[in-house]
Short mmCIF file of C-alpha atoms in Angstrom, two decimals:
data_model
loop_
_atom_site.label_atom_id
_atom_site.label_comp_id
_atom_site.label_asym_id
_atom_site.label_seq_id
_atom_site.Cartn_x
_atom_site.Cartn_y
_atom_site.Cartn_z
CA ALA W 1 148.06 10.83 72.96
CA ASP W 2 145.92 7.73 72.39
CA VAL W 3 143.21 9.79 70.73
CA THR W 4 145.59 11.64 68.42
CA LYS W 5 147.26 8.38 67.39
CA LYS W 6 143.87 6.82 66.59
CA LEU W 7 142.87 9.89 64.58
CA ALA W 8 146.15 9.73 62.65
CA ASP W 9 145.66 6.03 61.91
CA ILE W 10 142.05 6.51 60.81
CA SER W 11 142.93 9.47 58.59
CA ALA W 12 145.92 7.68 57.05
CA ALA W 13 143.61 4.80 56.12
CA GLY W 14 141.15 7.22 54.51
CA GLY W 15 138.53 6.76 57.23
CA ARG W 16 135.88 9.43 57.63
CA ILE W 17 136.23 11.55 60.80
CA VAL W 18 133.27 13.78 61.65
CA VAL W 19 133.16 16.67 64.08
CA LEU W 20 129.50 17.16 64.99
CA SER W 21 128.38 20.38 66.66
CA ASN W 22 125.52 22.82 67.00
CA THR W 23 125.94 26.27 65.46
CA ILE W 24 129.29 27.67 66.55
CA ALA W 25 129.68 31.37 67.34
CA SER W 26 133.23 31.05 68.63
CA PRO W 27 136.20 32.03 66.39
CA VAL W 28 138.40 29.96 68.71
CA TYR W 29 136.35 26.81 68.05
CA GLU W 30 136.29 27.51 64.32
CA ALA W 31 140.07 27.94 64.27
CA ALA W 32 140.54 24.71 66.23
CA ILE W 33 138.37 22.76 63.79
CA ALA W 34 140.28 24.25 60.85
CA GLU W 35 143.54 23.18 62.50
CA LEU W 36 142.16 19.67 63.01
CA LYS W 37 141.16 19.49 59.33
CA ALA W 38 144.63 20.60 58.28
CA LYS W 39 146.26 17.90 60.42
CA TYR W 40 143.85 15.08 59.52
CA PRO W 41 142.64 15.44 55.89
CA THR W 42 139.59 13.18 56.31
CA VAL W 43 138.02 15.37 59.00
CA GLU W 44 134.77 17.14 58.15
CA HIS W 45 132.49 19.34 60.22
CA VAL W 46 128.72 18.79 60.30
CA VAL W 47 126.49 21.35 62.01
CA TYR W 48 122.94 20.76 63.25
CA ASP W 49 120.52 22.65 65.46
CA PRO W 50 117.89 20.92 67.63
CA VAL W 51 115.49 23.74 66.70
CA SER W 52 116.38 24.18 63.06
CA LEU W 53 115.91 27.02 60.58
CA SER W 54 117.76 25.16 57.86
CA ALA W 55 114.88 25.62 55.40
CA ILE W 56 115.41 29.40 55.33
CA ARG W 57 119.05 28.95 54.31
CA LYS W 58 118.14 26.29 51.74
CA ALA W 59 115.39 28.49 50.23
CA ASN W 60 117.70 31.50 50.05
CA GLU W 61 120.37 29.37 48.40
CA THR W 62 117.80 28.72 45.65
CA THR W 63 116.37 32.23 45.53
CA LEU W 64 119.45 34.38 46.17
CA GLY W 65 122.27 32.01 45.33
CA ASP W 66 123.57 32.19 48.90
CA ALA W 67 122.54 30.03 51.87
CA VAL W 68 122.03 32.89 54.33
CA ILE W 69 119.54 33.97 56.94
CA PRO W 70 119.05 37.68 56.18
CA SER W 71 118.42 40.44 58.68
CA TYR W 72 114.77 41.38 59.03
CA ARG W 73 113.96 45.06 59.65
CA PHE W 74 110.60 45.34 61.36
CA ASP W 75 111.36 49.00 62.03
CA ASN W 76 111.28 49.65 58.27
CA ALA W 77 107.93 47.92 57.75
CA ASP W 78 104.50 49.53 57.58
CA VAL W 79 102.82 46.13 57.18
CA VAL W 80 104.00 42.76 58.57
CA VAL W 81 102.41 39.38 57.91
CA GLY W 82 103.62 36.43 59.99
CA PHE W 83 103.00 32.75 59.37
CA ASN W 84 103.62 30.58 62.43
CA CYS W 85 106.49 32.91 63.24
CA ASP W 86 106.81 34.00 66.88
CA PHE W 87 109.32 36.75 66.12
CA LEU W 88 108.57 38.61 69.37
CA GLY W 89 108.96 35.52 71.55
CA THR W 90 111.09 32.67 70.25
CA TRP W 91 112.07 33.07 66.58
CA LEU W 92 115.62 33.88 65.52
CA SER W 93 116.35 37.20 67.32
CA PRO W 94 113.24 38.13 69.32
CA VAL W 95 114.84 40.76 71.59
CA GLU W 96 116.07 42.69 68.56
CA PHE W 97 112.81 42.25 66.68
CA ALA W 98 110.71 43.32 69.67
CA ALA W 99 112.61 46.61 69.90
CA GLN W 100 112.18 47.25 66.18
CA TYR W 101 108.52 46.30 66.30
CA ALA W 102 107.79 48.49 69.33
CA SER W 103 109.51 51.51 67.78
CA ASN W 104 107.30 51.18 64.73
CA LYS W 105 104.11 50.90 66.76
CA ILE W 106 104.46 54.53 67.86
CA PRO W 107 103.26 57.12 65.30
CA SER W 108 106.04 59.65 64.70
CA PRO W 109 107.33 61.96 61.93
CA SER W 110 110.05 59.41 61.13
CA ASN W 111 107.48 56.87 59.99
CA GLY W 112 105.00 59.33 58.54
CA LYS W 113 102.93 59.15 61.72
CA LYS W 114 101.88 55.65 60.77
CA MET W 115 101.59 52.59 62.97
CA LEU W 116 102.84 49.22 61.81
CA ARG W 117 99.92 47.00 60.84
CA HIS W 118 100.38 43.35 61.74
CA TYR W 119 98.58 40.23 60.49
CA GLN W 120 99.43 36.91 62.19
CA PHE W 121 98.41 33.55 60.72
CA GLN W 122 99.12 30.96 63.40
CA SER W 123 98.31 27.47 64.60
CA ASN W 124 98.75 28.14 68.30
CA VAL W 125 98.75 31.08 70.70
CA THR W 126 102.04 33.02 70.79
CA ILE W 127 103.41 36.26 72.21
CA THR W 128 103.56 37.61 68.66
CA GLY W 129 100.00 36.63 67.91
CA SER W 130 98.75 38.37 71.02
CA SER W 131 100.33 41.61 69.76
CA ALA W 132 98.93 41.39 66.23
CA ASP W 133 96.19 43.65 64.89
CA TYR W 134 94.63 40.70 63.10
CA LYS W 135 94.94 37.14 64.41
CA ILE W 136 93.94 34.43 61.94
CA PRO W 137 93.80 30.80 63.16
CA MET W 138 95.26 28.37 60.67
CA LYS W 139 95.73 24.61 60.64
CA PRO W 140 99.36 23.58 60.08
CA SER W 141 98.17 21.46 57.16
CA ARG W 142 96.82 24.60 55.45
CA GLU W 143 99.86 26.83 55.87
CA LYS W 144 101.43 26.20 52.46
CA ALA W 145 98.09 26.61 50.68
CA THR W 146 97.41 29.87 52.55
CA LEU W 147 100.86 31.18 51.63
CA ILE W 148 100.11 30.36 47.99
CA SER W 149 96.79 32.23 48.27
CA LEU W 150 98.59 35.28 49.67
CA TYR W 151 101.18 35.10 46.88
CA ASN W 152 98.42 34.89 44.23
CA ALA W 153 96.56 37.83 45.78
CA VAL W 154 99.77 39.91 45.77
CA VAL W 155 100.85 39.14 42.20
CA ALA W 156 97.32 39.80 40.98
CA LYS W 157 98.05 43.41 41.96
CA THR W 158 101.78 43.64 41.19
CA GLY W 159 101.93 41.43 38.12
CA GLY W 160 103.11 37.85 37.89
CA SER W 161 101.94 34.32 37.31
CA PRO W 162 99.77 32.70 39.98
CA LEU W 163 100.57 29.37 41.60
CA SER W 164 98.23 26.41 41.85
CA GLY W 165 97.29 24.85 45.16
CA GLY W 166 95.86 27.85 46.99
CA SER W 167 93.23 27.68 49.70
CA ASP W 168 89.87 29.35 50.25
CA ALA W 169 90.53 29.37 54.00
CA ALA W 170 90.57 32.89 55.49
CA ARG W 171 89.99 34.27 51.99
CA GLU W 172 88.81 37.69 53.17
CA MET W 173 91.76 38.18 55.53
CA VAL W 174 94.22 37.01 52.88
CA ALA W 175 92.79 39.55 50.43
CA LYS W 176 92.91 42.30 53.06
CA ALA W 177 96.50 41.47 54.01
CA ALA W 178 97.56 41.40 50.34
CA ALA W 179 95.99 44.81 49.70
CA ASP W 180 97.81 46.34 52.69
CA LEU W 181 101.12 44.71 51.74
CA VAL W 182 101.01 46.06 48.20
CA ALA W 183 99.89 49.52 49.37
CA ALA W 184 102.97 49.70 51.63
CA ASN W 185 105.13 50.31 48.52
CA GLY W 186 108.10 48.22 49.57
CA ARG W 187 107.75 48.85 53.31
CA ALA W 188 106.23 45.40 53.73
CA LEU W 189 107.51 42.18 55.25
CA VAL W 190 106.26 38.58 55.25
CA VAL W 191 107.96 36.13 57.61
CA CYS W 192 107.43 32.40 58.04
CA GLY W 193 108.75 30.41 60.98
CA THR W 194 108.07 26.93 59.60
CA ASN W 195 111.13 24.82 58.80
CA ASP W 196 109.83 23.78 55.37
CA VAL W 197 111.67 24.70 52.17
CA ASP W 198 108.50 25.06 50.05
CA CYS W 199 106.92 27.44 52.58
CA GLN W 200 110.12 29.49 52.69
CA LEU W 201 110.38 29.64 48.90
CA ILE W 202 106.82 30.95 48.64
CA THR W 203 107.57 33.50 51.38
CA ASN W 204 110.61 34.65 49.40
CA ALA W 205 108.50 34.97 46.28
CA ILE W 206 105.94 37.14 48.10
CA ASN W 207 108.65 39.41 49.48
CA ALA W 208 110.25 39.70 46.04
CA ALA W 209 106.92 40.72 44.51
CA LEU W 210 106.49 43.34 47.25
CA GLY W 211 109.97 44.85 46.82
CA SER W 212 110.95 43.94 50.37
CA TYR W 213 114.57 43.03 49.56
CA GLY W 214 116.79 45.99 50.35
CA SER W 215 114.02 47.60 52.38
CA THR W 216 112.76 45.32 55.14
CA ILE W 217 115.08 42.40 54.29
CA ASP W 218 118.84 42.95 54.42
CA THR W 219 120.73 40.14 52.69
CA VAL W 220 124.14 41.78 53.22
CA SER W 221 124.05 41.86 57.05
CA ASP W 222 123.08 38.22 57.43
CA TYR W 223 122.79 36.29 60.69
CA LYS W 224 125.45 33.81 61.74
CA LEU W 225 122.83 32.05 63.87
CA LYS W 226 121.20 28.71 63.01
CA ALA W 227 123.86 27.45 60.62
CA GLY W 228 122.70 23.84 60.93
CA ASP W 229 122.13 21.87 57.74
CA ASP W 230 119.30 19.33 58.02
CA ALA W 231 120.28 17.56 54.80
CA ALA W 232 123.90 17.15 55.90
CA MET W 233 122.74 15.82 59.27
CA ALA W 234 120.39 13.32 57.61
CA ALA W 235 123.20 12.14 55.35
CA LEU W 236 125.50 11.76 58.35
CA MET W 237 122.93 9.68 60.20
CA ALA W 238 122.60 7.36 57.20
CA ASP W 239 126.38 7.02 56.95
CA ILE W 240 126.74 6.30 60.67
CA LYS W 241 124.15 3.51 60.40
CA SER W 242 125.86 2.04 57.32
CA GLY W 243 129.35 2.13 58.84
CA GLY W 244 130.63 4.94 56.61
CA VAL W 245 131.94 6.93 59.59
CA LYS W 246 134.99 5.70 61.47
CA ALA W 247 135.31 8.41 64.13
CA LEU W 248 132.77 10.78 65.66
CA ILE W 249 133.73 13.80 67.75
CA THR W 250 130.81 15.71 69.29
CA LEU W 251 131.60 19.28 70.30
CA ASP W 252 129.28 20.79 72.93
CA ALA W 253 126.45 18.83 71.35
CA ASN W 254 124.17 16.07 72.58
CA PRO W 255 122.78 14.36 69.44
CA VAL W 256 121.79 11.21 71.34
CA TYR W 257 119.25 13.35 73.22
CA ASN W 258 118.16 16.01 70.73
CA THR W 259 118.08 14.36 67.30
CA PRO W 260 115.50 11.88 65.97
CA GLY W 261 118.25 9.34 65.31
CA GLY W 262 119.71 9.39 68.80
CA ALA W 263 119.17 5.66 69.34
CA ASP W 264 121.01 4.90 66.10
CA ILE W 265 123.97 6.98 67.28
CA VAL W 266 124.15 5.01 70.52
CA SER W 267 124.10 1.74 68.59
CA ALA W 268 126.77 2.97 66.17
CA MET W 269 129.12 4.27 68.85
CA GLY W 270 130.03 0.74 69.83
CA GLN W 271 131.00 -0.01 66.22
CA LEU W 272 133.05 3.16 65.58
CA ASP W 273 136.83 3.04 65.74
CA LEU W 274 136.68 6.13 67.94
CA SER W 275 133.97 8.23 69.59
CA VAL W 276 134.80 11.34 71.59
CA SER W 277 132.46 13.73 73.39
CA LEU W 278 133.77 17.17 74.27
CA SER W 279 131.16 18.26 76.79
CA ASN W 280 131.03 20.14 80.09
CA ARG W 281 128.76 17.51 81.65
CA VAL W 282 127.94 13.82 81.55
CA ASP W 283 124.99 13.76 79.19
CA GLU W 284 123.35 11.12 76.99
CA THR W 285 126.05 11.40 74.34
CA SER W 286 129.15 11.66 76.53
CA SER W 287 128.04 8.72 78.67
CA ASN W 288 128.05 6.53 75.54
CA ALA W 289 131.26 7.85 73.96
#
């Protein structure tokens, strides 16, 4: 009763009330948040993920006009090129991808008795890299430049304007990967696991040049995973520090522990009109709420 009265008072005064959560996969939670918004008009919902893929959604919002994470079909690919993307171990939906990948590593009539060919550009050892046909070490600082080089090598064969800023690193392997990607005639897929919008935009451009959309990339059956928005979270952190937020409700989330601005949240909690943690344990956030 005390909490609902405080929420009503804050909302009536026009104070900003934020529900902060990780990606929600529960229709019950979503309905409850919608009901809260209907009751208190100043409520908004901000979503973040400690391990974020926000850049993919942001890049697809620019490229496709919709902030989605598409489905990737490794079982439809004859050639896959990965950039710091451990899709068999940790990235997005590895159990699903591993099954698709394995099915396409067995020559059969369904795939023209071909085996998927896999190039992996990576900065550290991964499960995916250990399974690749070609493993190319790459400094994190060179990833964007290497992606640009791959894009330029692809459009040199498919038609299109090159980008500036490419790299001579791994030039022979980039050229070999580009030749195989183009020869796959649409059954090609390039994936990037780095949470950087520029890298994701270049990856999208490569896939577009290869004709991967509708073949190895399904934008209709998108993933509901990793819905966090890094920009919205950064804006929230700035508003919390400046006093623009009057009430903070964390829902099964521990931002004090798993966000860079955790210390700022602790400091701000004492200044908020209301802070509530809905958690199944006493963690760093709930102990300060």
